[in-house]
PDB file of C-alpha atoms in Angstrom:
ATOM      1  CA  UNK P   1      -0.266  -6.299  15.582  1.00 55.00           C
ATOM      2  CA  UNK P   2      -0.494  -2.653  14.548  1.00 54.00           C
ATOM      3  CA  UNK P   3       2.290  -0.254  13.777  1.00 54.00           C
ATOM      4  CA  UNK P   4       2.720   2.476  16.351  1.00 48.00           C
ATOM      5  CA  UNK P   5       2.261   6.056  15.210  1.00 45.00           C
ATOM      6  CA  UNK P   6       5.093   7.668  17.137  1.00 48.00           C
ATOM      7  CA  UNK P   7       6.482   8.211  20.569  1.00 43.00           C
ATOM      8  CA  UNK P   8       9.747   8.002  22.439  1.00 42.00           C
ATOM      9  CA  UNK P   9      11.110   4.717  23.729  1.00 40.00           C
ATOM     10  CA  UNK P  10      11.230   3.910  27.410  1.00 45.00           C
ATOM     11  CA  UNK P  11      14.657   3.565  29.048  1.00 41.00           C
ATOM     12  CA  UNK P  12      14.208  -0.219  29.113  1.00 45.00           C
ATOM     13  CA  UNK P  13      13.868  -0.215  25.333  1.00 53.00           C
ATOM     14  CA  UNK P  14      16.666   2.237  24.655  1.00 51.00           C
ATOM     15  CA  UNK P  15      18.868  -0.407  23.072  1.00 62.00           C
ATOM     16  CA  UNK P  16      16.187  -1.737  20.750  1.00 78.00           C
ATOM     17  CA  UNK P  17      16.321  -1.281  16.987  1.00 87.00           C
ATOM     18  CA  UNK P  18      14.821   2.028  15.864  1.00 90.00           C
ATOM     19  CA  UNK P  19      12.580   1.327  12.852  1.00 96.00           C
ATOM     20  CA  UNK P  20      10.247   3.568  10.872  1.00 96.00           C
ATOM     21  CA  UNK P  21       8.018   2.697   7.924  1.00 97.00           C
ATOM     22  CA  UNK P  22       6.788   5.279   5.456  1.00 96.00           C
ATOM     23  CA  UNK P  23       3.218   4.015   4.911  1.00 97.00           C
ATOM     24  CA  UNK P  24       0.827   2.666   7.543  1.00 97.00           C
ATOM     25  CA  UNK P  25       0.187  -0.651   5.797  1.00 97.00           C
ATOM     26  CA  UNK P  26       3.950  -1.266   5.543  1.00 98.00           C
ATOM     27  CA  UNK P  27       4.294  -0.396   9.220  1.00 98.00           C
ATOM     28  CA  UNK P  28       1.709  -3.030  10.085  1.00 98.00           C
ATOM     29  CA  UNK P  29       3.353  -5.675   7.901  1.00 98.00           C
ATOM     30  CA  UNK P  30       6.749  -4.849   9.407  1.00 98.00           C
ATOM     31  CA  UNK P  31       5.395  -5.016  12.959  1.00 98.00           C
ATOM     32  CA  UNK P  32       4.251  -8.574  12.351  1.00 98.00           C
ATOM     33  CA  UNK P  33       7.796  -9.498  11.308  1.00 98.00           C
ATOM     34  CA  UNK P  34       9.459  -7.501  14.094  1.00 97.00           C
ATOM     35  CA  UNK P  35       7.284  -8.903  16.857  1.00 96.00           C
ATOM     36  CA  UNK P  36       7.401  -7.580  20.408  1.00 91.00           C
ATOM     37  CA  UNK P  37      11.046  -6.570  20.392  1.00 86.00           C
ATOM     38  CA  UNK P  38      10.659  -3.589  18.050  1.00 93.00           C
ATOM     39  CA  UNK P  39       7.979  -0.911  17.976  1.00 93.00           C
ATOM     40  CA  UNK P  40       7.703   0.040  14.294  1.00 96.00           C
ATOM     41  CA  UNK P  41       6.725   3.687  13.909  1.00 96.00           C
ATOM     42  CA  UNK P  42       4.913   5.031  10.859  1.00 95.00           C
ATOM     43  CA  UNK P  43       5.734   8.310   9.165  1.00 95.00           C
ATOM     44  CA  UNK P  44       2.576   9.065   7.148  1.00 95.00           C
ATOM     45  CA  UNK P  45      -0.632   9.406   9.215  1.00 93.00           C
ATOM     46  CA  UNK P  46      -3.515   7.101   8.272  1.00 91.00           C
ATOM     47  CA  UNK P  47      -5.589  10.173   7.399  1.00 86.00           C
ATOM     48  CA  UNK P  48      -3.181  11.277   4.645  1.00 88.00           C
ATOM     49  CA  UNK P  49      -3.004   9.988   1.054  1.00 84.00           C
ATOM     50  CA  UNK P  50       0.587   8.660   0.825  1.00 86.00           C
ATOM     51  CA  UNK P  51       1.183   9.906  -2.721  1.00 79.00           C
ATOM     52  CA  UNK P  52       0.104  13.406  -1.680  1.00 81.00           C
ATOM     53  CA  UNK P  53       2.227  13.460   1.480  1.00 89.00           C
ATOM     54  CA  UNK P  54       4.600  16.385   1.940  1.00 88.00           C
ATOM     55  CA  UNK P  55       7.147  15.846   4.735  1.00 90.00           C
ATOM     56  CA  UNK P  56       7.679  18.607   7.276  1.00 91.00           C
ATOM     57  CA  UNK P  57      11.118  19.438   8.730  1.00 89.00           C
ATOM     58  CA  UNK P  58      10.110  17.359  11.781  1.00 91.00           C
ATOM     59  CA  UNK P  59       9.342  14.404   9.498  1.00 90.00           C
ATOM     60  CA  UNK P  60      12.825  14.695   7.976  1.00 88.00           C
ATOM     61  CA  UNK P  61      14.313  14.608  11.454  1.00 87.00           C
ATOM     62  CA  UNK P  62      12.296  11.474  12.282  1.00 87.00           C
ATOM     63  CA  UNK P  63      13.593   9.751   9.156  1.00 88.00           C
ATOM     64  CA  UNK P  64      17.218  10.599   9.779  1.00 84.00           C
ATOM     65  CA  UNK P  65      17.046   9.540  13.425  1.00 85.00           C
ATOM     66  CA  UNK P  66      15.980   5.981  12.653  1.00 88.00           C
ATOM     67  CA  UNK P  67      18.472   3.205  12.084  1.00 90.00           C
ATOM     68  CA  UNK P  68      16.118   1.401   9.679  1.00 95.00           C
ATOM     69  CA  UNK P  69      13.667   2.954   7.216  1.00 95.00           C
ATOM     70  CA  UNK P  70      11.182   0.692   5.408  1.00 97.00           C
ATOM     71  CA  UNK P  71       9.705   1.954   2.119  1.00 96.00           C
ATOM     72  CA  UNK P  72       7.543   0.613  -0.686  1.00 97.00           C
ATOM     73  CA  UNK P  73       9.831   1.731  -3.508  1.00 95.00           C
ATOM     74  CA  UNK P  74       9.099   1.822  -7.256  1.00 94.00           C
ATOM     75  CA  UNK P  75       8.858   5.598  -7.084  1.00 91.00           C
ATOM     76  CA  UNK P  76       5.923   5.532  -4.661  1.00 92.00           C
ATOM     77  CA  UNK P  77       7.771   7.805  -2.229  1.00 92.00           C
ATOM     78  CA  UNK P  78       9.077  10.377  -4.706  1.00 87.00           C
ATOM     79  CA  UNK P  79       9.117  12.989  -1.972  1.00 86.00           C
ATOM     80  CA  UNK P  80      11.733  10.894  -0.166  1.00 87.00           C
ATOM     81  CA  UNK P  81      14.493  10.947  -2.800  1.00 80.00           C
ATOM     82  CA  UNK P  82      16.288  14.046  -1.513  1.00 75.00           C
ATOM     83  CA  UNK P  83      16.073  12.878   2.090  1.00 76.00           C
ATOM     84  CA  UNK P  84      17.509   9.465   1.234  1.00 74.00           C
ATOM     85  CA  UNK P  85      20.477  11.152  -0.439  1.00 72.00           C
ATOM     86  CA  UNK P  86      21.216  12.912   2.842  1.00 69.00           C
ATOM     87  CA  UNK P  87      20.912   9.856   5.093  1.00 72.00           C
ATOM     88  CA  UNK P  88      24.040   8.741   6.895  1.00 69.00           C
ATOM     89  CA  UNK P  89      25.899   5.602   5.914  1.00 69.00           C
ATOM     90  CA  UNK P  90      24.970   3.762   9.137  1.00 75.00           C
ATOM     91  CA  UNK P  91      21.267   3.909   8.311  1.00 84.00           C
ATOM     92  CA  UNK P  92      19.566   1.111   6.396  1.00 92.00           C
ATOM     93  CA  UNK P  93      16.727   1.375   3.882  1.00 94.00           C
ATOM     94  CA  UNK P  94      14.577  -1.711   3.282  1.00 97.00           C
ATOM     95  CA  UNK P  95      12.761  -1.573  -0.062  1.00 97.00           C
ATOM     96  CA  UNK P  96       9.818  -3.932   0.286  1.00 98.00           C
ATOM     97  CA  UNK P  97       9.284  -4.362  -3.470  1.00 98.00           C
ATOM     98  CA  UNK P  98      12.873  -5.462  -4.068  1.00 97.00           C
ATOM     99  CA  UNK P  99      13.016  -8.404  -6.535  1.00 97.00           C
ATOM    100  CA  UNK P 100       9.357  -7.992  -7.546  1.00 98.00           C
ATOM    101  CA  UNK P 101       8.574  -7.258 -11.215  1.00 96.00           C
ATOM    102  CA  UNK P 102       6.143  -4.389 -11.549  1.00 97.00           C
ATOM    103  CA  UNK P 103       3.501  -3.913 -14.215  1.00 95.00           C
ATOM    104  CA  UNK P 104       3.954  -0.916 -16.521  1.00 91.00           C
ATOM    105  CA  UNK P 105       2.265   2.334 -15.579  1.00 85.00           C
ATOM    106  CA  UNK P 106      -0.644   2.562 -18.076  1.00 75.00           C
ATOM    107  CA  UNK P 107      -0.102   6.310 -18.432  1.00 74.00           C
ATOM    108  CA  UNK P 108       3.652   5.978 -18.982  1.00 76.00           C
ATOM    109  CA  UNK P 109       4.289   8.602 -16.292  1.00 79.00           C
ATOM    110  CA  UNK P 110       6.248   6.315 -13.950  1.00 83.00           C
ATOM    111  CA  UNK P 111       9.187   4.522 -15.573  1.00 89.00           C
ATOM    112  CA  UNK P 112       9.463   2.292 -12.492  1.00 92.00           C
ATOM    113  CA  UNK P 113       5.986   0.906 -13.208  1.00 94.00           C
ATOM    114  CA  UNK P 114       2.887   0.603 -11.034  1.00 94.00           C
ATOM    115  CA  UNK P 115       4.021   0.743  -7.376  1.00 95.00           C
ATOM    116  CA  UNK P 116       0.765  -0.556  -5.799  1.00 95.00           C
ATOM    117  CA  UNK P 117       2.063  -4.114  -5.513  1.00 97.00           C
ATOM    118  CA  UNK P 118       0.595  -4.703  -2.040  1.00 98.00           C
ATOM    119  CA  UNK P 119      -2.854  -4.995  -3.642  1.00 97.00           C
ATOM    120  CA  UNK P 120      -1.986  -8.645  -4.315  1.00 98.00           C
ATOM    121  CA  UNK P 121      -1.338 -10.404  -0.975  1.00 98.00           C
ATOM    122  CA  UNK P 122       0.951 -12.893  -2.713  1.00 98.00           C
ATOM    123  CA  UNK P 123       3.267  -9.960  -3.525  1.00 98.00           C
ATOM    124  CA  UNK P 124       3.255  -9.066   0.170  1.00 98.00           C
ATOM    125  CA  UNK P 125       4.973 -12.373   0.861  1.00 98.00           C
ATOM    126  CA  UNK P 126       8.011 -10.825  -0.847  1.00 98.00           C
ATOM    127  CA  UNK P 127       7.516  -7.668   1.224  1.00 98.00           C
ATOM    128  CA  UNK P 128       7.716  -9.852   4.333  1.00 98.00           C
ATOM    129  CA  UNK P 129      10.843 -11.645   3.135  1.00 98.00           C
ATOM    130  CA  UNK P 130      12.580  -8.363   2.342  1.00 98.00           C
ATOM    131  CA  UNK P 131      11.659  -6.943   5.749  1.00 98.00           C
ATOM    132  CA  UNK P 132      12.825 -10.148   7.462  1.00 98.00           C
ATOM    133  CA  UNK P 133      16.167 -10.024   5.650  1.00 98.00           C
ATOM    134  CA  UNK P 134      16.629  -6.311   6.333  1.00 98.00           C
ATOM    135  CA  UNK P 135      15.878  -6.570  10.039  1.00 97.00           C
ATOM    136  CA  UNK P 136      18.161  -9.600  10.306  1.00 97.00           C
ATOM    137  CA  UNK P 137      20.969  -7.627   8.693  1.00 96.00           C
ATOM    138  CA  UNK P 138      20.452  -4.708  11.067  1.00 95.00           C
ATOM    139  CA  UNK P 139      19.966  -6.944  14.120  1.00 95.00           C
ATOM    140  CA  UNK P 140      21.591 -10.345  13.429  1.00 96.00           C
ATOM    141  CA  UNK P 141      21.273 -11.490  17.043  1.00 95.00           C
ATOM    142  CA  UNK P 142      17.510 -11.852  16.567  1.00 95.00           C
ATOM    143  CA  UNK P 143      17.374 -13.147  13.000  1.00 96.00           C
ATOM    144  CA  UNK P 144      15.758 -16.415  14.139  1.00 97.00           C
ATOM    145  CA  UNK P 145      12.940 -14.457  15.802  1.00 97.00           C
ATOM    146  CA  UNK P 146      12.344 -12.428  12.649  1.00 97.00           C
ATOM    147  CA  UNK P 147      12.380 -15.616  10.565  1.00 98.00           C
ATOM    148  CA  UNK P 148       9.758 -17.312  12.770  1.00 98.00           C
ATOM    149  CA  UNK P 149       7.551 -14.226  12.797  1.00 98.00           C
ATOM    150  CA  UNK P 150       7.839 -13.901   9.024  1.00 98.00           C
ATOM    151  CA  UNK P 151       6.881 -17.548   8.500  1.00 98.00           C
ATOM    152  CA  UNK P 152       3.821 -17.148  10.720  1.00 98.00           C
ATOM    153  CA  UNK P 153       2.701 -14.019   8.893  1.00 98.00           C
ATOM    154  CA  UNK P 154       3.248 -15.573   5.457  1.00 98.00           C
ATOM    155  CA  UNK P 155       0.872 -18.353   6.517  1.00 98.00           C
ATOM    156  CA  UNK P 156      -1.753 -15.698   7.282  1.00 98.00           C
ATOM    157  CA  UNK P 157      -1.177 -14.046   3.897  1.00 98.00           C
ATOM    158  CA  UNK P 158      -1.708 -17.337   2.116  1.00 98.00           C
ATOM    159  CA  UNK P 159      -4.925 -17.832   4.072  1.00 98.00           C
ATOM    160  CA  UNK P 160      -5.983 -14.297   3.091  1.00 98.00           C
ATOM    161  CA  UNK P 161      -5.349 -15.077  -0.568  1.00 98.00           C
ATOM    162  CA  UNK P 162      -7.526 -18.186  -0.350  1.00 98.00           C
ATOM    163  CA  UNK P 163     -10.282 -16.251   1.419  1.00 98.00           C
ATOM    164  CA  UNK P 164     -10.298 -13.561  -1.271  1.00 98.00           C
ATOM    165  CA  UNK P 165     -10.298 -16.170  -4.011  1.00 98.00           C
ATOM    166  CA  UNK P 166     -13.279 -17.958  -2.435  1.00 98.00           C
ATOM    167  CA  UNK P 167     -15.226 -14.696  -2.206  1.00 97.00           C
ATOM    168  CA  UNK P 168     -14.425 -13.772  -5.796  1.00 97.00           C
ATOM    169  CA  UNK P 169     -15.416 -17.199  -7.095  1.00 96.00           C
ATOM    170  CA  UNK P 170     -18.993 -16.412  -6.093  1.00 96.00           C
ATOM    171  CA  UNK P 171     -19.027 -13.583  -8.659  1.00 95.00           C
ATOM    172  CA  UNK P 172     -19.423 -14.495 -12.350  1.00 94.00           C
ATOM    173  CA  UNK P 173     -16.509 -13.459 -14.577  1.00 93.00           C
ATOM    174  CA  UNK P 174     -18.728 -11.125 -16.610  1.00 92.00           C
ATOM    175  CA  UNK P 175     -19.575  -9.203 -13.421  1.00 91.00           C
ATOM    176  CA  UNK P 176     -15.956  -8.612 -12.409  1.00 95.00           C
ATOM    177  CA  UNK P 177     -15.748  -5.080 -13.792  1.00 95.00           C
ATOM    178  CA  UNK P 178     -13.939  -2.298 -11.957  1.00 94.00           C
ATOM    179  CA  UNK P 179     -13.957   1.470 -12.389  1.00 93.00           C
ATOM    180  CA  UNK P 180     -11.641   3.332 -10.022  1.00 91.00           C
ATOM    181  CA  UNK P 181     -10.495   6.855  -9.198  1.00 86.00           C
ATOM    182  CA  UNK P 182      -6.938   6.144 -10.388  1.00 82.00           C
ATOM    183  CA  UNK P 183      -5.055   3.040 -11.470  1.00 86.00           C
ATOM    184  CA  UNK P 184      -4.244   1.641  -8.027  1.00 90.00           C
ATOM    185  CA  UNK P 185      -5.750  -1.857  -7.966  1.00 93.00           C
ATOM    186  CA  UNK P 186      -4.316  -3.421 -11.095  1.00 93.00           C
ATOM    187  CA  UNK P 187      -2.466  -6.145  -9.189  1.00 97.00           C
ATOM    188  CA  UNK P 188      -5.659  -7.139  -7.382  1.00 97.00           C
ATOM    189  CA  UNK P 189      -7.528  -7.287 -10.674  1.00 96.00           C
ATOM    190  CA  UNK P 190      -4.766  -9.309 -12.313  1.00 96.00           C
ATOM    191  CA  UNK P 191      -4.605 -11.922  -9.552  1.00 97.00           C
ATOM    192  CA  UNK P 192      -8.358 -12.416  -9.138  1.00 97.00           C
ATOM    193  CA  UNK P 193      -9.550 -12.114 -12.749  1.00 97.00           C
ATOM    194  CA  UNK P 194     -11.183  -8.713 -12.585  1.00 96.00           C
ATOM    195  CA  UNK P 195     -11.175  -6.296 -15.502  1.00 95.00           C
ATOM    196  CA  UNK P 196     -10.368  -2.642 -14.823  1.00 93.00           C
ATOM    197  CA  UNK P 197     -12.415  -1.016 -17.568  1.00 92.00           C
ATOM    198  CA  UNK P 198     -11.489   2.540 -16.707  1.00 90.00           C
ATOM    199  CA  UNK P 199     -10.195   5.072 -14.212  1.00 89.00           C
ATOM    200  CA  UNK P 200     -11.259   8.667 -13.649  1.00 87.00           C
ATOM    201  CA  UNK P 201      -7.579   9.559 -13.571  1.00 80.00           C
ATOM    202  CA  UNK P 202      -5.863   7.242 -16.094  1.00 72.00           C
ATOM    203  CA  UNK P 203      -2.653   7.107 -14.097  1.00 63.00           C
ATOM    204  CA  UNK P 204      -1.192   5.300 -11.096  1.00 64.00           C
ATOM    205  CA  UNK P 205      -0.703   8.746  -9.547  1.00 64.00           C
ATOM    206  CA  UNK P 206      -3.726  10.543  -8.018  1.00 63.00           C
ATOM    207  CA  UNK P 207      -2.167  13.966  -8.623  1.00 61.00           C
ATOM    208  CA  UNK P 208      -2.978  13.895 -12.356  1.00 65.00           C
ATOM    209  CA  UNK P 209      -6.140  15.457 -13.781  1.00 74.00           C
ATOM    210  CA  UNK P 210      -8.374  13.990 -16.503  1.00 80.00           C
ATOM    211  CA  UNK P 211      -9.246  15.966 -19.608  1.00 83.00           C
ATOM    212  CA  UNK P 212     -12.838  16.611 -20.642  1.00 87.00           C
ATOM    213  CA  UNK P 213     -12.384  14.080 -23.454  1.00 89.00           C
ATOM    214  CA  UNK P 214     -11.114  11.439 -21.032  1.00 87.00           C
ATOM    215  CA  UNK P 215     -14.118  12.039 -18.770  1.00 89.00           C
ATOM    216  CA  UNK P 216     -16.502  11.716 -21.713  1.00 92.00           C
ATOM    217  CA  UNK P 217     -14.807   8.507 -22.864  1.00 91.00           C
ATOM    218  CA  UNK P 218     -15.083   6.985 -19.384  1.00 91.00           C
ATOM    219  CA  UNK P 219     -18.794   7.841 -19.211  1.00 93.00           C
ATOM    220  CA  UNK P 220     -19.318   6.022 -22.519  1.00 94.00           C
ATOM    221  CA  UNK P 221     -17.300   3.008 -21.312  1.00 92.00           C
ATOM    222  CA  UNK P 222     -19.345   2.737 -18.119  1.00 93.00           C
ATOM    223  CA  UNK P 223     -22.656   3.000 -19.977  1.00 93.00           C
ATOM    224  CA  UNK P 224     -21.633   0.399 -22.570  1.00 93.00           C
ATOM    225  CA  UNK P 225     -20.084  -2.085 -20.134  1.00 92.00           C
ATOM    226  CA  UNK P 226     -22.779  -2.210 -17.484  1.00 90.00           C
ATOM    227  CA  UNK P 227     -20.222  -1.669 -14.704  1.00 92.00           C
ATOM    228  CA  UNK P 228     -22.222  -1.127 -11.504  1.00 92.00           C
ATOM    229  CA  UNK P 229     -19.963   1.176  -9.496  1.00 94.00           C
ATOM    230  CA  UNK P 230     -16.931   3.421  -9.150  1.00 94.00           C
ATOM    231  CA  UNK P 231     -14.628   2.207  -6.399  1.00 94.00           C
ATOM    232  CA  UNK P 232     -12.600   4.777  -4.464  1.00 91.00           C
ATOM    233  CA  UNK P 233     -10.134   4.895  -1.620  1.00 90.00           C
ATOM    234  CA  UNK P 234     -11.797   6.408   1.439  1.00 90.00           C
ATOM    235  CA  UNK P 235      -9.420   9.399   1.325  1.00 85.00           C
ATOM    236  CA  UNK P 236      -9.947  10.321  -2.331  1.00 86.00           C
ATOM    237  CA  UNK P 237     -11.904  13.372  -3.443  1.00 84.00           C
ATOM    238  CA  UNK P 238     -15.310  12.240  -4.675  1.00 87.00           C
ATOM    239  CA  UNK P 239     -16.254  15.243  -6.787  1.00 90.00           C
ATOM    240  CA  UNK P 240     -15.434  13.837 -10.242  1.00 90.00           C
ATOM    241  CA  UNK P 241     -16.802  10.410  -9.331  1.00 91.00           C
ATOM    242  CA  UNK P 242     -20.121  11.904  -8.265  1.00 93.00           C
ATOM    243  CA  UNK P 243     -20.324  13.830 -11.553  1.00 92.00           C
ATOM    244  CA  UNK P 244     -19.822  10.615 -13.511  1.00 92.00           C
ATOM    245  CA  UNK P 245     -22.329   8.790 -11.302  1.00 93.00           C
ATOM    246  CA  UNK P 246     -24.980  11.399 -12.134  1.00 94.00           C
ATOM    247  CA  UNK P 247     -24.321  10.864 -15.849  1.00 93.00           C
ATOM    248  CA  UNK P 248     -24.302   7.066 -15.719  1.00 94.00           C
ATOM    249  CA  UNK P 249     -26.472   6.077 -12.763  1.00 93.00           C
ATOM    250  CA  UNK P 250     -23.770   3.955 -11.142  1.00 94.00           C
ATOM    251  CA  UNK P 251     -23.020   3.798  -7.433  1.00 95.00           C
ATOM    252  CA  UNK P 252     -19.927   5.408  -5.897  1.00 95.00           C
ATOM    253  CA  UNK P 253     -18.309   3.124  -3.309  1.00 95.00           C
ATOM    254  CA  UNK P 254     -16.144   5.225  -1.011  1.00 92.00           C
ATOM    255  CA  UNK P 255     -15.257   3.051   1.976  1.00 91.00           C
ATOM    256  CA  UNK P 256     -12.333   1.089   0.520  1.00 93.00           C
ATOM    257  CA  UNK P 257      -8.843   1.193   2.040  1.00 94.00           C
ATOM    258  CA  UNK P 258      -6.257   0.983  -0.739  1.00 94.00           C
ATOM    259  CA  UNK P 259      -3.286   3.165   0.200  1.00 93.00           C
ATOM    260  CA  UNK P 260      -3.523   3.145   3.980  1.00 94.00           C
ATOM    261  CA  UNK P 261      -4.954   1.147   6.841  1.00 96.00           C
ATOM    262  CA  UNK P 262      -7.536   2.737   9.125  1.00 95.00           C
ATOM    263  CA  UNK P 263      -7.147   4.047  12.643  1.00 94.00           C
ATOM    264  CA  UNK P 264      -6.838   1.293  15.304  1.00 94.00           C
ATOM    265  CA  UNK P 265     -10.574   1.452  16.069  1.00 95.00           C
ATOM    266  CA  UNK P 266     -11.555   1.466  12.378  1.00 95.00           C
ATOM    267  CA  UNK P 267     -12.627  -1.342  10.030  1.00 95.00           C
ATOM    268  CA  UNK P 268      -9.207  -1.901   8.420  1.00 96.00           C
ATOM    269  CA  UNK P 269      -6.714  -1.432  11.224  1.00 96.00           C
ATOM    270  CA  UNK P 270      -4.322  -4.027   9.791  1.00 97.00           C
ATOM    271  CA  UNK P 271      -3.222  -4.948   6.277  1.00 98.00           C
ATOM    272  CA  UNK P 272      -5.091  -8.248   6.493  1.00 97.00           C
ATOM    273  CA  UNK P 273      -8.265  -6.514   7.711  1.00 96.00           C
TER     274      UNK P 273
END
């Protein structure tokens, strides 16, 4: 099931719970828990980098009109802080990372730690449980439905974890080297025994800029390690990566979905895809 982008409810659905997720991958996860009763809308378009999103006045209205807002948390939606302070008391915010322990931000810029916890599907089991509990609190009459849907989706997440592990096991440990645009896949690397040897932007935030010395150090690391590629989210600017690739001879892989799912007709239209 995919999260819906937006749209008004039909009269027959007027009494249904009004739910909006900030990011597209959270919208998809939430839709699997909500099932057919709720159409989960997503705030940030799939074409936009979530950490670079700037809400418009219309976006603020959308947020404040929903009974339930589902967010990642851990400072990932910094732009949302002021809006949350202005939300009415009858609105509910579900923080999907609640009760998960984050890794430190390597750059020290985010005191909350690295927010990219969905990069390990076992963490997403907690996302599902938090969404299930939040929807059940907002709509207790259907808590059994949300519980069944959550259980079914958790089974799929466990199957996904096993599939990833089987794929990774075909790759020797010494080949599991990752260079990325910014530090966004640490939880994936941790779970599946990869080593992140460097990032163009040594931060969990893509807004930062590397110094000339940091760029030079990364070029040396890549040359000395034998890392074969730089892996980038499909929405990230490739300019610095291409410069490093020219210096090192590595490949730049640009078709990875890290911070968003794809459009419905794309290759990653759901979190599991």
